[in-house]
């Protein structure tokens, strides 16, 4: 099981622009000794510098590698078809509800919430996942703006119905609703990837 510190660490790395995947290699003592990032784009230099700074805060001895994502179209099509994708997230101000539409393997799930955009985005996303027929044994603890940085990303905290650690997701988009929905999917990405394999 991943520790809360490692989860925060991974979350920071995944929030970097262009990061597609994050991997860890552990020493015999269980400490992170190497971090590998897969990124979209060819200019990995600036990202490597920032990643090394983040890694050094958590694991000063760990090495960092940054690889450019290879453009293998057959792999991309397969991966795209097996992921839960956010199609749209809208707030109806006249009727006062949020609606989120997700797609998984050609199936569409729609979720609604009567809460405002910040909380409603997360609630409607969980509802849409259940509408897709996916078992999502989590409930929303919080959905908050991080007002300490430009653009105000949203952090969503979900609590499992079992006695496991909370899951956290972070996202920054054009609206609070979209950020909240994306942060919810970010919090569940490991769980969902096991469900849809």
PDB file of C-alpha atoms in Angstrom:
ATOM      1  CA  UNK A   1       0.000   0.000   0.000  1.00  0.00           C
ATOM      2  CA  UNK A   2       1.243   3.478  -0.822  1.00  0.00           C
ATOM      3  CA  UNK A   3       1.824   5.836   2.129  1.00  0.00           C
ATOM      4  CA  UNK A   4       0.055   9.222   2.376  1.00  0.00           C
ATOM      5  CA  UNK A   5       3.438  10.929   1.866  1.00  0.00           C
ATOM      6  CA  UNK A   6       4.062   8.969  -1.335  1.00  0.00           C
ATOM      7  CA  UNK A   7       0.528   9.728  -2.504  1.00  0.00           C
ATOM      8  CA  UNK A   8       1.087  13.479  -1.985  1.00  0.00           C
ATOM      9  CA  UNK A   9       4.464  13.172  -3.695  1.00  0.00           C
ATOM     10  CA  UNK A  10       2.971  11.390  -6.701  1.00  0.00           C
ATOM     11  CA  UNK A  11       0.112  13.892  -6.856  1.00  0.00           C
ATOM     12  CA  UNK A  12       2.581  16.789  -7.082  1.00  0.00           C
ATOM     13  CA  UNK A  13       4.465  15.081  -9.911  1.00  0.00           C
ATOM     14  CA  UNK A  14       1.282  14.181 -11.821  1.00  0.00           C
ATOM     15  CA  UNK A  15       0.141  17.817 -11.592  1.00  0.00           C
ATOM     16  CA  UNK A  16       3.170  18.966 -13.622  1.00  0.00           C
ATOM     17  CA  UNK A  17       2.259  20.013 -17.188  1.00  0.00           C
ATOM     18  CA  UNK A  18       2.555  17.187 -19.707  1.00  0.00           C
ATOM     19  CA  UNK A  19       3.120  14.361 -17.187  1.00  0.00           C
ATOM     20  CA  UNK A  20       1.346  11.216 -18.381  1.00  0.00           C
ATOM     21  CA  UNK A  21       2.747   8.608 -15.995  1.00  0.00           C
ATOM     22  CA  UNK A  22       4.791   8.425 -12.795  1.00  0.00           C
ATOM     23  CA  UNK A  23       6.703   5.352 -11.633  1.00  0.00           C
ATOM     24  CA  UNK A  24       8.782   4.534  -8.551  1.00  0.00           C
ATOM     25  CA  UNK A  25      11.561   2.046  -7.831  1.00  0.00           C
ATOM     26  CA  UNK A  26      12.110   1.161  -4.171  1.00  0.00           C
ATOM     27  CA  UNK A  27      15.256   0.247  -2.241  1.00  0.00           C
ATOM     28  CA  UNK A  28      15.422  -2.853  -0.042  1.00  0.00           C
ATOM     29  CA  UNK A  29      14.572  -0.620   2.932  1.00  0.00           C
ATOM     30  CA  UNK A  30      11.377   0.479   1.180  1.00  0.00           C
ATOM     31  CA  UNK A  31      12.471   4.029   0.359  1.00  0.00           C
ATOM     32  CA  UNK A  32      11.959   5.518  -3.090  1.00  0.00           C
ATOM     33  CA  UNK A  33      15.344   5.323  -4.844  1.00  0.00           C
ATOM     34  CA  UNK A  34      14.309   6.244  -8.401  1.00  0.00           C
ATOM     35  CA  UNK A  35      11.466   8.181  -9.982  1.00  0.00           C
ATOM     36  CA  UNK A  36      10.525   7.853 -13.643  1.00  0.00           C
ATOM     37  CA  UNK A  37       8.240  10.305 -15.453  1.00  0.00           C
ATOM     38  CA  UNK A  38       6.703   9.844 -18.886  1.00  0.00           C
ATOM     39  CA  UNK A  39       5.773  13.168 -20.456  1.00  0.00           C
ATOM     40  CA  UNK A  40       4.011  14.463 -23.541  1.00  0.00           C
ATOM     41  CA  UNK A  41       6.163  16.789 -25.643  1.00  0.00           C
ATOM     42  CA  UNK A  42       9.784  16.941 -26.678  1.00  0.00           C
ATOM     43  CA  UNK A  43      11.181  19.735 -24.476  1.00  0.00           C
ATOM     44  CA  UNK A  44      11.687  17.799 -21.236  1.00  0.00           C
ATOM     45  CA  UNK A  45      14.523  19.973 -19.855  1.00  0.00           C
ATOM     46  CA  UNK A  46      12.477  22.478 -17.802  1.00  0.00           C
ATOM     47  CA  UNK A  47      10.181  19.715 -16.543  1.00  0.00           C
ATOM     48  CA  UNK A  48      13.193  17.636 -15.467  1.00  0.00           C
ATOM     49  CA  UNK A  49      14.497  20.569 -13.368  1.00  0.00           C
ATOM     50  CA  UNK A  50      11.159  21.059 -11.589  1.00  0.00           C
ATOM     51  CA  UNK A  51      10.699  17.298 -11.083  1.00  0.00           C
ATOM     52  CA  UNK A  52      14.182  17.016  -9.530  1.00  0.00           C
ATOM     53  CA  UNK A  53      13.342  19.848  -7.136  1.00  0.00           C
ATOM     54  CA  UNK A  54      10.112  18.157  -6.053  1.00  0.00           C
ATOM     55  CA  UNK A  55      11.778  14.750  -5.691  1.00  0.00           C
ATOM     56  CA  UNK A  56      14.631  16.210  -3.621  1.00  0.00           C
ATOM     57  CA  UNK A  57      12.115  17.597  -1.108  1.00  0.00           C
ATOM     58  CA  UNK A  58      10.718  14.124  -0.393  1.00  0.00           C
ATOM     59  CA  UNK A  59      13.603  11.770  -1.249  1.00  0.00           C
ATOM     60  CA  UNK A  60      16.948  13.628  -1.526  1.00  0.00           C
ATOM     61  CA  UNK A  61      18.853  10.503  -2.624  1.00  0.00           C
ATOM     62  CA  UNK A  62      16.413   9.429  -5.362  1.00  0.00           C
ATOM     63  CA  UNK A  63      17.347   9.693  -9.032  1.00  0.00           C
ATOM     64  CA  UNK A  64      14.964  11.164 -11.620  1.00  0.00           C
ATOM     65  CA  UNK A  65      14.458  10.121 -15.240  1.00  0.00           C
ATOM     66  CA  UNK A  66      12.125  11.873 -17.668  1.00  0.00           C
ATOM     67  CA  UNK A  67      11.109  10.074 -20.862  1.00  0.00           C
ATOM     68  CA  UNK A  68       9.215  11.457 -23.825  1.00  0.00           C
ATOM     69  CA  UNK A  69       6.012   9.563 -24.608  1.00  0.00           C
ATOM     70  CA  UNK A  70       6.349   7.608 -27.845  1.00  0.00           C
ATOM     71  CA  UNK A  71       3.671   8.176 -30.477  1.00  0.00           C
ATOM     72  CA  UNK A  72       2.425   4.618 -30.949  1.00  0.00           C
ATOM     73  CA  UNK A  73      -1.029   5.130 -32.440  1.00  0.00           C
ATOM     74  CA  UNK A  74      -2.226   1.566 -31.983  1.00  0.00           C
ATOM     75  CA  UNK A  75      -1.420   1.776 -28.265  1.00  0.00           C
ATOM     76  CA  UNK A  76      -3.058   5.205 -27.940  1.00  0.00           C
ATOM     77  CA  UNK A  77      -6.305   4.024 -29.525  1.00  0.00           C
ATOM     78  CA  UNK A  78      -6.491   1.000 -27.257  1.00  0.00           C
ATOM     79  CA  UNK A  79      -5.671   3.011 -24.143  1.00  0.00           C
ATOM     80  CA  UNK A  80      -8.137   5.745 -25.065  1.00  0.00           C
ATOM     81  CA  UNK A  81     -10.930   3.208 -25.485  1.00  0.00           C
ATOM     82  CA  UNK A  82     -10.335   1.633 -22.084  1.00  0.00           C
ATOM     83  CA  UNK A  83     -10.279   4.809 -19.988  1.00  0.00           C
ATOM     84  CA  UNK A  84     -13.110   6.661 -18.351  1.00  0.00           C
ATOM     85  CA  UNK A  85     -13.247   9.954 -20.254  1.00  0.00           C
ATOM     86  CA  UNK A  86     -14.866  13.224 -19.219  1.00  0.00           C
ATOM     87  CA  UNK A  87     -17.146  14.352 -22.064  1.00  0.00           C
ATOM     88  CA  UNK A  88     -18.718  17.449 -20.522  1.00  0.00           C
ATOM     89  CA  UNK A  89     -19.451  19.149 -17.216  1.00  0.00           C
ATOM     90  CA  UNK A  90     -22.113  21.858 -17.054  1.00  0.00           C
ATOM     91  CA  UNK A  91     -23.923  23.895 -14.412  1.00  0.00           C
ATOM     92  CA  UNK A  92     -27.532  24.858 -15.126  1.00  0.00           C
ATOM     93  CA  UNK A  93     -27.926  28.132 -13.232  1.00  0.00           C
ATOM     94  CA  UNK A  94     -31.659  28.392 -14.039  1.00  0.00           C
ATOM     95  CA  UNK A  95     -32.568  25.056 -12.463  1.00  0.00           C
ATOM     96  CA  UNK A  96     -29.601  24.891 -10.064  1.00  0.00           C
ATOM     97  CA  UNK A  97     -27.938  21.569 -10.859  1.00  0.00           C
ATOM     98  CA  UNK A  98     -24.624  20.240 -12.140  1.00  0.00           C
ATOM     99  CA  UNK A  99     -24.482  17.596 -14.835  1.00  0.00           C
ATOM    100  CA  UNK A 100     -21.434  15.524 -15.788  1.00  0.00           C
ATOM    101  CA  UNK A 101     -21.223  13.165 -18.749  1.00  0.00           C
ATOM    102  CA  UNK A 102     -18.574  10.423 -18.891  1.00  0.00           C
ATOM    103  CA  UNK A 103     -17.723   7.896 -21.587  1.00  0.00           C
ATOM    104  CA  UNK A 104     -16.256   4.455 -21.083  1.00  0.00           C
ATOM    105  CA  UNK A 105     -15.769   2.125 -24.026  1.00  0.00           C
ATOM    106  CA  UNK A 106     -18.606   3.739 -26.006  1.00  0.00           C
ATOM    107  CA  UNK A 107     -21.023   3.736 -23.071  1.00  0.00           C
ATOM    108  CA  UNK A 108     -22.229   7.048 -21.676  1.00  0.00           C
ATOM    109  CA  UNK A 109     -22.885   7.768 -18.013  1.00  0.00           C
ATOM    110  CA  UNK A 110     -24.633  10.922 -16.846  1.00  0.00           C
ATOM    111  CA  UNK A 111     -24.603  12.157 -13.271  1.00  0.00           C
ATOM    112  CA  UNK A 112     -26.362  15.056 -11.593  1.00  0.00           C
ATOM    113  CA  UNK A 113     -26.030  16.988  -8.365  1.00  0.00           C
ATOM    114  CA  UNK A 114     -28.084  19.819  -6.930  1.00  0.00           C
ATOM    115  CA  UNK A 115     -25.028  21.286  -5.197  1.00  0.00           C
ATOM    116  CA  UNK A 116     -23.072  24.235  -6.571  1.00  0.00           C
ATOM    117  CA  UNK A 117     -20.263  23.797  -9.123  1.00  0.00           C
ATOM    118  CA  UNK A 118     -17.438  23.107  -6.656  1.00  0.00           C
ATOM    119  CA  UNK A 119     -19.100  20.283  -4.713  1.00  0.00           C
ATOM    120  CA  UNK A 120     -21.594  19.390  -7.430  1.00  0.00           C
ATOM    121  CA  UNK A 121     -18.828  18.634  -9.924  1.00  0.00           C
ATOM    122  CA  UNK A 122     -17.460  15.909  -7.667  1.00  0.00           C
ATOM    123  CA  UNK A 123     -20.896  14.541  -6.707  1.00  0.00           C
ATOM    124  CA  UNK A 124     -22.115  14.463 -10.312  1.00  0.00           C
ATOM    125  CA  UNK A 125     -18.905  12.714 -11.428  1.00  0.00           C
ATOM    126  CA  UNK A 126     -19.372   9.978  -8.811  1.00  0.00           C
ATOM    127  CA  UNK A 127     -23.019   9.671  -9.921  1.00  0.00           C
ATOM    128  CA  UNK A 128     -21.964   9.382 -13.595  1.00  0.00           C
ATOM    129  CA  UNK A 129     -19.448   6.635 -12.731  1.00  0.00           C
ATOM    130  CA  UNK A 130     -22.214   4.680 -11.023  1.00  0.00           C
ATOM    131  CA  UNK A 131     -24.480   5.340 -14.035  1.00  0.00           C
ATOM    132  CA  UNK A 132     -21.802   3.607 -16.144  1.00  0.00           C
ATOM    133  CA  UNK A 133     -22.276   0.553 -13.929  1.00  0.00           C
ATOM    134  CA  UNK A 134     -18.916   0.935 -12.182  1.00  0.00           C
ATOM    135  CA  UNK A 135     -18.723   0.138  -8.490  1.00  0.00           C
ATOM    136  CA  UNK A 136     -17.384   3.248  -6.746  1.00  0.00           C
ATOM    137  CA  UNK A 137     -17.308   2.639  -2.971  1.00  0.00           C
ATOM    138  CA  UNK A 138     -16.236   6.187  -2.061  1.00  0.00           C
ATOM    139  CA  UNK A 139     -17.972   9.270  -0.748  1.00  0.00           C
ATOM    140  CA  UNK A 140     -17.054  12.931  -1.025  1.00  0.00           C
ATOM    141  CA  UNK A 141     -15.326  14.483   1.991  1.00  0.00           C
ATOM    142  CA  UNK A 142     -14.366  17.829   0.469  1.00  0.00           C
ATOM    143  CA  UNK A 143     -13.935  19.777  -2.733  1.00  0.00           C
ATOM    144  CA  UNK A 144     -11.987  22.994  -2.203  1.00  0.00           C
ATOM    145  CA  UNK A 145     -10.191  25.708  -4.151  1.00  0.00           C
ATOM    146  CA  UNK A 146      -6.490  26.137  -3.513  1.00  0.00           C
ATOM    147  CA  UNK A 147      -6.439  29.921  -3.482  1.00  0.00           C
ATOM    148  CA  UNK A 148      -2.692  30.133  -2.915  1.00  0.00           C
ATOM    149  CA  UNK A 149      -1.748  29.747  -6.570  1.00  0.00           C
ATOM    150  CA  UNK A 150      -2.816  31.353  -9.833  1.00  0.00           C
ATOM    151  CA  UNK A 151      -5.822  29.772 -11.481  1.00  0.00           C
ATOM    152  CA  UNK A 152      -7.112  28.246  -8.246  1.00  0.00           C
ATOM    153  CA  UNK A 153      -6.887  24.487  -8.764  1.00  0.00           C
ATOM    154  CA  UNK A 154      -9.454  22.298  -7.024  1.00  0.00           C
ATOM    155  CA  UNK A 155      -8.527  19.534  -4.580  1.00  0.00           C
ATOM    156  CA  UNK A 156     -11.062  16.744  -4.037  1.00  0.00           C
ATOM    157  CA  UNK A 157     -10.868  14.328  -1.101  1.00  0.00           C
ATOM    158  CA  UNK A 158     -12.759  11.035  -1.304  1.00  0.00           C
ATOM    159  CA  UNK A 159     -13.104   8.555   1.550  1.00  0.00           C
ATOM    160  CA  UNK A 160     -13.486   4.823   0.902  1.00  0.00           C
ATOM    161  CA  UNK A 161     -16.331   2.990   2.606  1.00  0.00           C
ATOM    162  CA  UNK A 162     -13.698   0.563   3.892  1.00  0.00           C
ATOM    163  CA  UNK A 163     -10.922   1.384   6.356  1.00  0.00           C
ATOM    164  CA  UNK A 164      -8.389   2.558   3.753  1.00  0.00           C
ATOM    165  CA  UNK A 165      -6.641   5.924   3.344  1.00  0.00           C
ATOM    166  CA  UNK A 166      -8.474   8.835   1.745  1.00  0.00           C
ATOM    167  CA  UNK A 167      -7.860   9.540  -1.928  1.00  0.00           C
ATOM    168  CA  UNK A 168      -6.962  13.011  -3.163  1.00  0.00           C
ATOM    169  CA  UNK A 169      -7.169  14.487  -6.640  1.00  0.00           C
ATOM    170  CA  UNK A 170      -6.168  17.858  -8.008  1.00  0.00           C
ATOM    171  CA  UNK A 171      -7.059  19.582 -11.272  1.00  0.00           C
ATOM    172  CA  UNK A 172      -7.129  23.014 -12.803  1.00  0.00           C
ATOM    173  CA  UNK A 173      -9.489  23.847 -15.669  1.00  0.00           C
ATOM    174  CA  UNK A 174     -11.530  26.734 -17.060  1.00  0.00           C
ATOM    175  CA  UNK A 175     -14.315  26.449 -14.452  1.00  0.00           C
ATOM    176  CA  UNK A 176     -14.732  25.216 -10.871  1.00  0.00           C
ATOM    177  CA  UNK A 177     -17.138  22.532 -12.075  1.00  0.00           C
ATOM    178  CA  UNK A 178     -14.723  21.174 -14.674  1.00  0.00           C
ATOM    179  CA  UNK A 179     -11.818  21.335 -12.203  1.00  0.00           C
ATOM    180  CA  UNK A 180     -13.858  19.512  -9.558  1.00  0.00           C
ATOM    181  CA  UNK A 181     -14.924  16.786 -11.986  1.00  0.00           C
ATOM    182  CA  UNK A 182     -11.372  16.270 -13.267  1.00  0.00           C
ATOM    183  CA  UNK A 183      -9.989  16.249  -9.710  1.00  0.00           C
ATOM    184  CA  UNK A 184     -12.501  13.531  -8.776  1.00  0.00           C
ATOM    185  CA  UNK A 185     -11.346  11.371 -11.686  1.00  0.00           C
ATOM    186  CA  UNK A 186      -7.728  12.133 -10.708  1.00  0.00           C
ATOM    187  CA  UNK A 187      -8.412  10.913  -7.154  1.00  0.00           C
ATOM    188  CA  UNK A 188      -9.844   7.665  -8.510  1.00  0.00           C
ATOM    189  CA  UNK A 189      -7.442   7.033 -11.416  1.00  0.00           C
ATOM    190  CA  UNK A 190      -5.661   4.032  -9.841  1.00  0.00           C
ATOM    191  CA  UNK A 191      -8.899   2.524  -8.591  1.00  0.00           C
ATOM    192  CA  UNK A 192     -10.655   2.990 -11.955  1.00  0.00           C
ATOM    193  CA  UNK A 193      -7.712   1.623 -13.947  1.00  0.00           C
ATOM    194  CA  UNK A 194      -8.005  -1.652 -12.010  1.00  0.00           C
ATOM    195  CA  UNK A 195     -11.792  -1.727 -12.519  1.00  0.00           C
ATOM    196  CA  UNK A 196     -11.753  -1.235 -16.285  1.00  0.00           C
ATOM    197  CA  UNK A 197      -8.849  -3.561 -17.179  1.00  0.00           C
TER     198      UNK A 197
END
